[in-house]
XYZ file of C-alpha atoms in Angstrom:
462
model
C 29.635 -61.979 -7.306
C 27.863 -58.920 -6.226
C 27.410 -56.147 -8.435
C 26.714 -58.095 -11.784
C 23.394 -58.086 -13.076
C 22.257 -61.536 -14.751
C 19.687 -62.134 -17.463
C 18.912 -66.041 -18.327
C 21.427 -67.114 -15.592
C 24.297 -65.316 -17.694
C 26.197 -62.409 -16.475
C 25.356 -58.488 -18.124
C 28.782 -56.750 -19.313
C 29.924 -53.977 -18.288
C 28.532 -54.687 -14.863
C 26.806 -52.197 -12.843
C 29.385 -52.283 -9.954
C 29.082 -51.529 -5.819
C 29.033 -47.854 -4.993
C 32.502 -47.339 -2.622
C 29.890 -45.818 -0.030
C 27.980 -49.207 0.265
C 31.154 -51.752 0.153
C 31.351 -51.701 3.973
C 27.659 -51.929 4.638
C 27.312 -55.013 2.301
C 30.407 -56.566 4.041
C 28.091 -56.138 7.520
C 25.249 -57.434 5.775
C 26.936 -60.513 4.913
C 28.571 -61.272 7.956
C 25.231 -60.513 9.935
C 23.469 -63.688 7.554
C 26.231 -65.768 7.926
C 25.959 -65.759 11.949
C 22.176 -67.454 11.040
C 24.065 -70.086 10.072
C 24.710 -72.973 12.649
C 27.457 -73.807 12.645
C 28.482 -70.489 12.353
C 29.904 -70.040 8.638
C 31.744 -67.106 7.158
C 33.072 -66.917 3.200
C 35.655 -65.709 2.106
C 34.988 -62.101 0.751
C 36.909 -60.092 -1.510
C 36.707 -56.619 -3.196
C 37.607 -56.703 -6.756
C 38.176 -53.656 -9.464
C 36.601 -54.882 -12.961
C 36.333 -52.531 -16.097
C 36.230 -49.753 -13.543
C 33.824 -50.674 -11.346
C 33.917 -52.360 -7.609
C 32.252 -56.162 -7.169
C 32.152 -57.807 -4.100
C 33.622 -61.178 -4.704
C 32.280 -64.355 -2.269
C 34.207 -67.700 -2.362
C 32.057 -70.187 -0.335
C 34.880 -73.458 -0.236
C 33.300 -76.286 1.722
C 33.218 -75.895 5.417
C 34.112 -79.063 7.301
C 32.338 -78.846 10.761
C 29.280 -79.591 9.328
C 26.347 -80.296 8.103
C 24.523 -76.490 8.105
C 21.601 -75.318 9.167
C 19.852 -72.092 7.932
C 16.532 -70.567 9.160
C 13.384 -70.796 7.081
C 13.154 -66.940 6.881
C 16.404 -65.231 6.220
C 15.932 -61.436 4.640
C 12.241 -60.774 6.043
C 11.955 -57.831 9.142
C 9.855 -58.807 12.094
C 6.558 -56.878 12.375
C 4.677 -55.788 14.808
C 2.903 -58.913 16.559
C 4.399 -61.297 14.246
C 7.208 -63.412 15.074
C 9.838 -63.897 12.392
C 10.473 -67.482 11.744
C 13.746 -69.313 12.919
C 12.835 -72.777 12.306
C 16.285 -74.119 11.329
C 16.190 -76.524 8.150
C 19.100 -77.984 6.567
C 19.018 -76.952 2.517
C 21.114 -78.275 -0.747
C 21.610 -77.005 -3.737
C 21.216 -79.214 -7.020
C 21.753 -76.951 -10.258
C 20.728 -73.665 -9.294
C 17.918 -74.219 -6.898
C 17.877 -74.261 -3.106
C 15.578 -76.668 -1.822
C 15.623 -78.465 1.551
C 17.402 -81.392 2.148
C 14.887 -84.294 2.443
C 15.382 -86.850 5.441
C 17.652 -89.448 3.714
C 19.973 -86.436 2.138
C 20.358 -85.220 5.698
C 21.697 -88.108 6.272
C 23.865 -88.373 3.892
C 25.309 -84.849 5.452
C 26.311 -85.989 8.561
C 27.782 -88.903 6.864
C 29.657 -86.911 5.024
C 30.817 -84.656 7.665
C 31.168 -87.259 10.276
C 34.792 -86.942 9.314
C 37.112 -84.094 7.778
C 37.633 -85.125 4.024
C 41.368 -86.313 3.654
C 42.269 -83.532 1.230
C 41.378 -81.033 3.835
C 43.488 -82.575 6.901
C 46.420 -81.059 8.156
C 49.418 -82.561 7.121
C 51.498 -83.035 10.491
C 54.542 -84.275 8.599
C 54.441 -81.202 6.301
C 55.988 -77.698 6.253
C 57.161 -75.165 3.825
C 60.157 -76.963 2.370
C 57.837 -79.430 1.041
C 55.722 -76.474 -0.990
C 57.288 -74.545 -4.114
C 56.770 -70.976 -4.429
C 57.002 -71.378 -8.144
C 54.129 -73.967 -8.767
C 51.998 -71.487 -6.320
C 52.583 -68.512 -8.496
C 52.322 -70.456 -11.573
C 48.813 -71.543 -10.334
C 47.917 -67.921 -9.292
C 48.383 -66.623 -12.773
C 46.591 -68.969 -15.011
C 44.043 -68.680 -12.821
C 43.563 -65.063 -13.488
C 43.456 -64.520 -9.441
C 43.459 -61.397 -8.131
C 46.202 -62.266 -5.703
C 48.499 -61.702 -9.257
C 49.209 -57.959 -8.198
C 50.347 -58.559 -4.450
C 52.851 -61.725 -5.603
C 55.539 -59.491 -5.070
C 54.580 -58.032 -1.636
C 53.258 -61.223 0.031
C 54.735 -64.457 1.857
C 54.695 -67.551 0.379
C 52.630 -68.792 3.915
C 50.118 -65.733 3.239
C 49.895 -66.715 -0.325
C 49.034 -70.593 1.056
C 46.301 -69.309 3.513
C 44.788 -66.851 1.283
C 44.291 -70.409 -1.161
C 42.710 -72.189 2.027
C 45.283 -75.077 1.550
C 47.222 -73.867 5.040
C 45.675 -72.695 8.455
C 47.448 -70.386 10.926
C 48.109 -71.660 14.268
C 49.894 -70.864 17.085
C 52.837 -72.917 16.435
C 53.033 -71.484 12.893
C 51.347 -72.326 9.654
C 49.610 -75.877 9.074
C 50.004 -77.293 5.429
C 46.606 -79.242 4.456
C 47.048 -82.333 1.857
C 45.367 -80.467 -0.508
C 48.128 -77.654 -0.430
C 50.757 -80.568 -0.415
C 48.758 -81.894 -3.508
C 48.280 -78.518 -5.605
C 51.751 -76.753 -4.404
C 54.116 -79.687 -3.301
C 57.499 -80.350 -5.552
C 56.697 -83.913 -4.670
C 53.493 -84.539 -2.965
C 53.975 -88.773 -3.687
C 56.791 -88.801 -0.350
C 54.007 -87.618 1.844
C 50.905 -88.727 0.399
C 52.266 -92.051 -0.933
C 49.346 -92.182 -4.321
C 49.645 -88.959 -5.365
C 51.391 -89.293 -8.904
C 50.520 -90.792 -12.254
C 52.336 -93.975 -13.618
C 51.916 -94.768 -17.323
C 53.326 -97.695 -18.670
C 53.584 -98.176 -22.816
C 53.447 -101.668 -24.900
C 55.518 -102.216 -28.155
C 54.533 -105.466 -28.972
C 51.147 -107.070 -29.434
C 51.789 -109.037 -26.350
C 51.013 -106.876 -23.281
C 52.995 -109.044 -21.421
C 56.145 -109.131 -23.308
C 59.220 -107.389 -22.283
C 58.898 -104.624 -24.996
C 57.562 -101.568 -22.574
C 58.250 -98.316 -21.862
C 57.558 -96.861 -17.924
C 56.997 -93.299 -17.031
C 56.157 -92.178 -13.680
C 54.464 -88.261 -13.467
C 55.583 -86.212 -10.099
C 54.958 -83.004 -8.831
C 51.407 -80.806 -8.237
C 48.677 -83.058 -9.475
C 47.436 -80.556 -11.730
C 50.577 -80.212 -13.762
C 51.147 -84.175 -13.426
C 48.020 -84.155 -15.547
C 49.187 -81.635 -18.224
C 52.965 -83.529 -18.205
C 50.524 -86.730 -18.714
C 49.053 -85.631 -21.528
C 51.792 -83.869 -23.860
C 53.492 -86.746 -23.491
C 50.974 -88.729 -25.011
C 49.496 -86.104 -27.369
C 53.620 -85.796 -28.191
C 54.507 -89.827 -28.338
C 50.885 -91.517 -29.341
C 48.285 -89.619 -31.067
C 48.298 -89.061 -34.760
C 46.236 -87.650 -37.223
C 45.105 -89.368 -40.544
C 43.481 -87.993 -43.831
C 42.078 -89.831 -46.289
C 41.121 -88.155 -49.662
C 37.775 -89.276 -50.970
C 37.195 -89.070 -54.312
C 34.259 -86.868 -55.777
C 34.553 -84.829 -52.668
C 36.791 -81.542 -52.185
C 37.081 -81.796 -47.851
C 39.362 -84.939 -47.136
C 38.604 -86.944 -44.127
C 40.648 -85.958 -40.863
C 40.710 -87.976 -37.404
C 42.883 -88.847 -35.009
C 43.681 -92.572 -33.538
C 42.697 -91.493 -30.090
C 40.936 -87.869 -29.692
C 42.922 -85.239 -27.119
C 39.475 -84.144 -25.137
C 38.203 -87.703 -24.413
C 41.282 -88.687 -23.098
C 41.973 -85.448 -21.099
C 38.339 -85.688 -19.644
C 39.138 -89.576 -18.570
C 42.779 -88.624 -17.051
C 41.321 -85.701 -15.244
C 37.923 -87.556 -13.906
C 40.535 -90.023 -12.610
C 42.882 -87.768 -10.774
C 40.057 -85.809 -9.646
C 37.952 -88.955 -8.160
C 40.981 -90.724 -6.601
C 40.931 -91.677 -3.158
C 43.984 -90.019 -1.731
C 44.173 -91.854 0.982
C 45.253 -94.972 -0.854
C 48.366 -95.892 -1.805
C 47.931 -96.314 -5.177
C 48.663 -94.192 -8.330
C 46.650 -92.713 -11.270
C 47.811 -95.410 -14.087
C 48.060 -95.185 -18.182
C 48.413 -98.222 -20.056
C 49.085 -97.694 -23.723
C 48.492 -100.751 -25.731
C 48.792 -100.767 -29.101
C 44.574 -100.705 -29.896
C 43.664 -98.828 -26.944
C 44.580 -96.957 -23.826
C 43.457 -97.289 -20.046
C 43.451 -95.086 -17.347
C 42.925 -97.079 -13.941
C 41.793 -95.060 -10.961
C 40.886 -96.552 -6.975
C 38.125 -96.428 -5.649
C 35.379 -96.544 -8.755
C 32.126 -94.588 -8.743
C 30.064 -94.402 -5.873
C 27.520 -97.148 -4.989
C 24.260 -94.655 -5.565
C 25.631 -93.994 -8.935
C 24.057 -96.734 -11.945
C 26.536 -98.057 -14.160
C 24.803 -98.251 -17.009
C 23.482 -94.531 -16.650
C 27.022 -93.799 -15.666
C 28.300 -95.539 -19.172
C 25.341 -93.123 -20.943
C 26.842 -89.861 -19.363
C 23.370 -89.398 -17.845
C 24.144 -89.450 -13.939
C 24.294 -85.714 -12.516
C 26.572 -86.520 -9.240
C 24.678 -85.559 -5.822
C 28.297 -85.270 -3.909
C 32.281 -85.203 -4.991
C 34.814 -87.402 -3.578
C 37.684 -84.611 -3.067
C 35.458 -80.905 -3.941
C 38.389 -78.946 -2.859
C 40.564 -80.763 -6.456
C 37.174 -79.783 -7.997
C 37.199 -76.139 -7.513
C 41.757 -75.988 -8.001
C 40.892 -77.783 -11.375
C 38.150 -75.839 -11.945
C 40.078 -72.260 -12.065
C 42.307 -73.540 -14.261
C 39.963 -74.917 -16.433
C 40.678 -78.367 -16.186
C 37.225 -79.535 -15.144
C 33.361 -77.944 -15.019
C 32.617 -79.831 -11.880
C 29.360 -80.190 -13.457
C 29.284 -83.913 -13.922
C 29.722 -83.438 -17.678
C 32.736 -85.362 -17.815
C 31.335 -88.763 -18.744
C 29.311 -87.269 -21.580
C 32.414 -85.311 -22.631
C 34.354 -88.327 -23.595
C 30.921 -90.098 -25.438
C 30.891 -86.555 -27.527
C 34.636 -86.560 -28.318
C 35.003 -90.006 -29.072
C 31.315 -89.399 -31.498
C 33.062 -86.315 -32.891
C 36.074 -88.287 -34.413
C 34.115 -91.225 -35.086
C 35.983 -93.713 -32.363
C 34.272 -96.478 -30.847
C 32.252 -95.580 -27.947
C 34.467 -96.180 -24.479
C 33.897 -99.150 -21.641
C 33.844 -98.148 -18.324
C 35.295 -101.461 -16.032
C 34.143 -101.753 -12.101
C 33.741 -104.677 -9.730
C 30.799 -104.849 -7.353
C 32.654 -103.478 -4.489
C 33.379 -100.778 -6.729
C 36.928 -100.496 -6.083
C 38.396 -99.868 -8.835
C 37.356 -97.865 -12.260
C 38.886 -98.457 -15.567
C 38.300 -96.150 -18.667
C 39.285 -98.010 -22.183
C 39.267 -96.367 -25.109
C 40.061 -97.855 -28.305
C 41.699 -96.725 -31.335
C 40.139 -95.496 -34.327
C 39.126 -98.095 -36.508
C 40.483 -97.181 -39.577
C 44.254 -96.724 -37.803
C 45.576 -100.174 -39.006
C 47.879 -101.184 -35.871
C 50.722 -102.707 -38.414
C 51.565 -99.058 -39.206
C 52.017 -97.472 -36.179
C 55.396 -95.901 -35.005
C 55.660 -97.949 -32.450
C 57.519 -101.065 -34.338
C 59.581 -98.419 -36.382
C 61.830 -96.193 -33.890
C 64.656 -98.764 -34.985
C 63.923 -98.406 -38.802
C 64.434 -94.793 -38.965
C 67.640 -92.907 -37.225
C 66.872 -90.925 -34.243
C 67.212 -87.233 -35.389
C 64.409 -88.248 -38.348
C 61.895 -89.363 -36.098
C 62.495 -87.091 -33.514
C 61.890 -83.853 -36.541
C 58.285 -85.050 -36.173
C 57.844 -84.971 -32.440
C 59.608 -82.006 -31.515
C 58.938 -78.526 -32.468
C 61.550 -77.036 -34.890
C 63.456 -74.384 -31.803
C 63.601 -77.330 -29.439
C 64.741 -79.398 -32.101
C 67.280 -77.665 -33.123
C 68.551 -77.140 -29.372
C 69.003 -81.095 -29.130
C 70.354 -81.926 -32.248
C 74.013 -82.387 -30.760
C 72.704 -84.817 -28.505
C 70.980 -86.352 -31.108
C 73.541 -87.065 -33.253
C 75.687 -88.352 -30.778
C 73.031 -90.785 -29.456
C 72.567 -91.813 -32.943
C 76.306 -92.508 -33.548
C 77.023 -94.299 -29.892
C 73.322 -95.335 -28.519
C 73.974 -93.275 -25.068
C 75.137 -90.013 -23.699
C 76.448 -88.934 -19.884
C 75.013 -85.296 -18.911
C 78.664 -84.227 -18.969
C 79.231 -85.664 -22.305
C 75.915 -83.727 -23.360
C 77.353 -80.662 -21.466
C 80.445 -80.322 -23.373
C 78.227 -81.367 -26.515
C 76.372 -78.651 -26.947
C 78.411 -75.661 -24.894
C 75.619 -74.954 -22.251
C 75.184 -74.660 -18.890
C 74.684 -78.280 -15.923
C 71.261 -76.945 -15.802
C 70.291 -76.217 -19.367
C 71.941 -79.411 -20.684
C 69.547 -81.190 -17.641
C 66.197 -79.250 -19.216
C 67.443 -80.371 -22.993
C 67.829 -84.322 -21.820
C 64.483 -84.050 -20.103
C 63.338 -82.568 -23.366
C 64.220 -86.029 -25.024
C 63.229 -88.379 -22.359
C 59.844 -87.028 -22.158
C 59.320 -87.937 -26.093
C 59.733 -91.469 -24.906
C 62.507 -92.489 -27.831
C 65.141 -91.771 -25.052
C 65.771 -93.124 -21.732
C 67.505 -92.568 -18.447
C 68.797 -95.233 -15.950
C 71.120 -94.664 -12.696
C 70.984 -91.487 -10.390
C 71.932 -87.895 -10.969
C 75.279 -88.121 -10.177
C 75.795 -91.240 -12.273
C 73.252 -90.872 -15.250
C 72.995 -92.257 -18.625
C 70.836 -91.173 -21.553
C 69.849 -94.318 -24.261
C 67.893 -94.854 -27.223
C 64.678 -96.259 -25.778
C 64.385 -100.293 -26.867
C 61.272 -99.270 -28.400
């Protein structure tokens, strides 16, 4: 960002700005250092209006024709008699320093870019009916872009090229997986992996016949956030316990939110998308996994990895990185290992186990339920104790609540429900009456079987 002072590596409000005179020159100047760079390498740059003032705005994603070179001496004029120096080195960047790549991280480069990372392929099999203007838009906002004022004036293909997940060419525009994956209504039918499959035990018996499936669709971002209401809606409680001789009772939860947020998202975000295999939750009754393919990289220890002390050198799919990133679902500062060890510390939870095999092709994340949650208690065994429309006064918020509460008491009083049964139930509209039996399906204390046309809503056997 140019035109923000910084002091301590933090940025100085209000910020000093770009004059309007100097905007174009600076655009020159940049474009004049980036043709130093072999392969030839140009950001993306953007002027931005902030509290009044103009800031030159550089997104650098990851180029994929490389490695890069750079010369030694960038910014210095030649003098008189001296030659300026164009040796061309190859440099990294670990934290905030620039150093030069030694011999065996050069190597690594051209590993890396001996191919184009999946995520930033072209999708031959793609095209614009695949991508939903909605989830684009959606994304745009929460992310505070400044594409949020021209929504209304541009294309849905500018929109996709402006987010680097879609390249113009002749033919028309080219949909990369990674715009499939952030922007697709159902990136899983071309990109076989891409969803999230949780799976819930009733019984003490993992194997037994008591279970609950729920399969997450849609951009991987919000199959995260659908991932975890569910189970912040369906599994986690909160206990307090009054001690005596002390005025503050103690709170905690069974599982807590942010270690189990961190663990979903360092799954989805490490996944190998080129695999046909999904994100998975297992919800036991003492613990919960989340199963991801491939596990960590070979260079990375396991036993620093299980300490939260490894700082990653590369990331498997960067591009998910920076998406999650402006949303605020990651740092991308390999803190997401010792984010789970600090949640779990916070509430007091047993510290979590981190499962690979030598191949490393695999990675499963346990955590384990508070120890002072006795398992006997738990909901789980008592859906069929209680009638629907009680339990379901604790899960749901009190407006959506009362919008189902037709459909509640008929499933209470005959055990299923047809959507045009619920339609004439409650008076509303195919579409609303759809939203309100998703509403109850996603608690997990109903459930659907058959197609759309032929639909029936159940009390769950849990």
């Amino acid at each position: 960002m140019i035109g923000v002072k910084t002091e301590n590596g933090l940025p100085v409000l209000p910020p000093i700005g770009v004059l309007d005179e100097l905007l174009d020159d600076i655009q020159l100047k940049i474009f004049q250092y980036c043709n130093k760079i072999e392969p030839r390498y140009i950001p993306k740059i953007e002027i931005v209006e902030y509290q009044g003032v103009n800031l030159v705005y550089l997104k650098c994603a990851a180029g994929d024709v490389g490695p890069y070179q750079a010369p030694v001496d960038v910014y210095s004029k030649k003098e008189a008699g001296k030659e300026q120096d164009r040796t061309m080195k190859y440099w990294i960047r670990p934290a905030s320093l620039t150093v030069e790549a030694k011999q065996s991280e050069v190597a690594e480069l051209f590993e890396k870019f001996a191919t184009i990372p999946f995520v930033d392929r072209i999708n031959s099999r793609a095209s614009m009916e695949h991508i939903r203007r909605g989830y684009l838009e959606d994304f745009i906002r929460e992310s505070n872009s400044s594409l949020i004022e021209e929504l209304n004036v541009r294309s849905l293909e500018d929109l996709l090229v402006s987010e680097e997940v879609a390249e113009e060419k002749d033919e028309g525009i080219a949909i990369k997986n990674i715009g499939l994956l952030m922007f697709g209504e159902r990136p899983d039918k071309l990109i076989a992996g891409s969803k999230i499959e949780l799976v819930r035990f009733h019984d003490k018996e993992a194997e037994a016949s008591d279970f609950t499936e729920k399969t997450f669709y849609g951009p991987i971002w919000k199959q995260v956030r659908d991932a975890l209401d569910y189970i912040k809606t369906t599994v986690i409680e909160e206990k307090v316990i009054k001690v005596d001789g002390r005025a503050e009772a103690d709170r905690f939860f069974n599982y807590p939110y942010n270690a189990l947020e961190e663990a979903l998202v360092n799954a989805v975000l490490h996944k190998n998308y080129k695999e046909d295999v999904p994100v998975e939750i297992r919800i036991y009754l003492d613990q919960i996994q989340i199963i991801n393919f491939p596990g960590p990289d070979y260079y990375i220890d396991k036993e620093k990895f299980a300490a939260g002390k490894v700082r990653a050198r590369r990331y498997r799919n960067p591009k998910i990185g920076e998406f999650f990133k402006e949303i605020d679902l990651s740092e991308k500062k390999s803190t997401g290992i010792s984010k789970i060890l600090r949640e779990l510390k916070r509430n007091s939870s047993p510290m979590p186990e981190f499962e690979t095999d030598a191949d490393r092709t695999y990675m499963i994340t346990t955590i384990r339920i508070h120890e002072r949650f006795e398992i006997e208690n738990k909901n789980f065994g008592q859906k069929n104790d209680r009638s629907l429309t009680e339990v379901l006064t604790e899960v749901l918020t009190k407006k959506n609540y009362d919008k189902v509460l037709p459909i509640l008491k008929y499933l209470d009083k005959n055990g299923k429900i047809t959507p045009q049964v619920a339609e004439m139930v409650i008076k509303k509209s195919k579409s609303t009456t759809y939203r309100y039996l998703t509403m109850l399906v996603e608690t997990g204390y109903v459930e659907v079987s058959g197609n759309t046309n032929n639909a029936v809503y159940k009390l769950s056997k849990g």
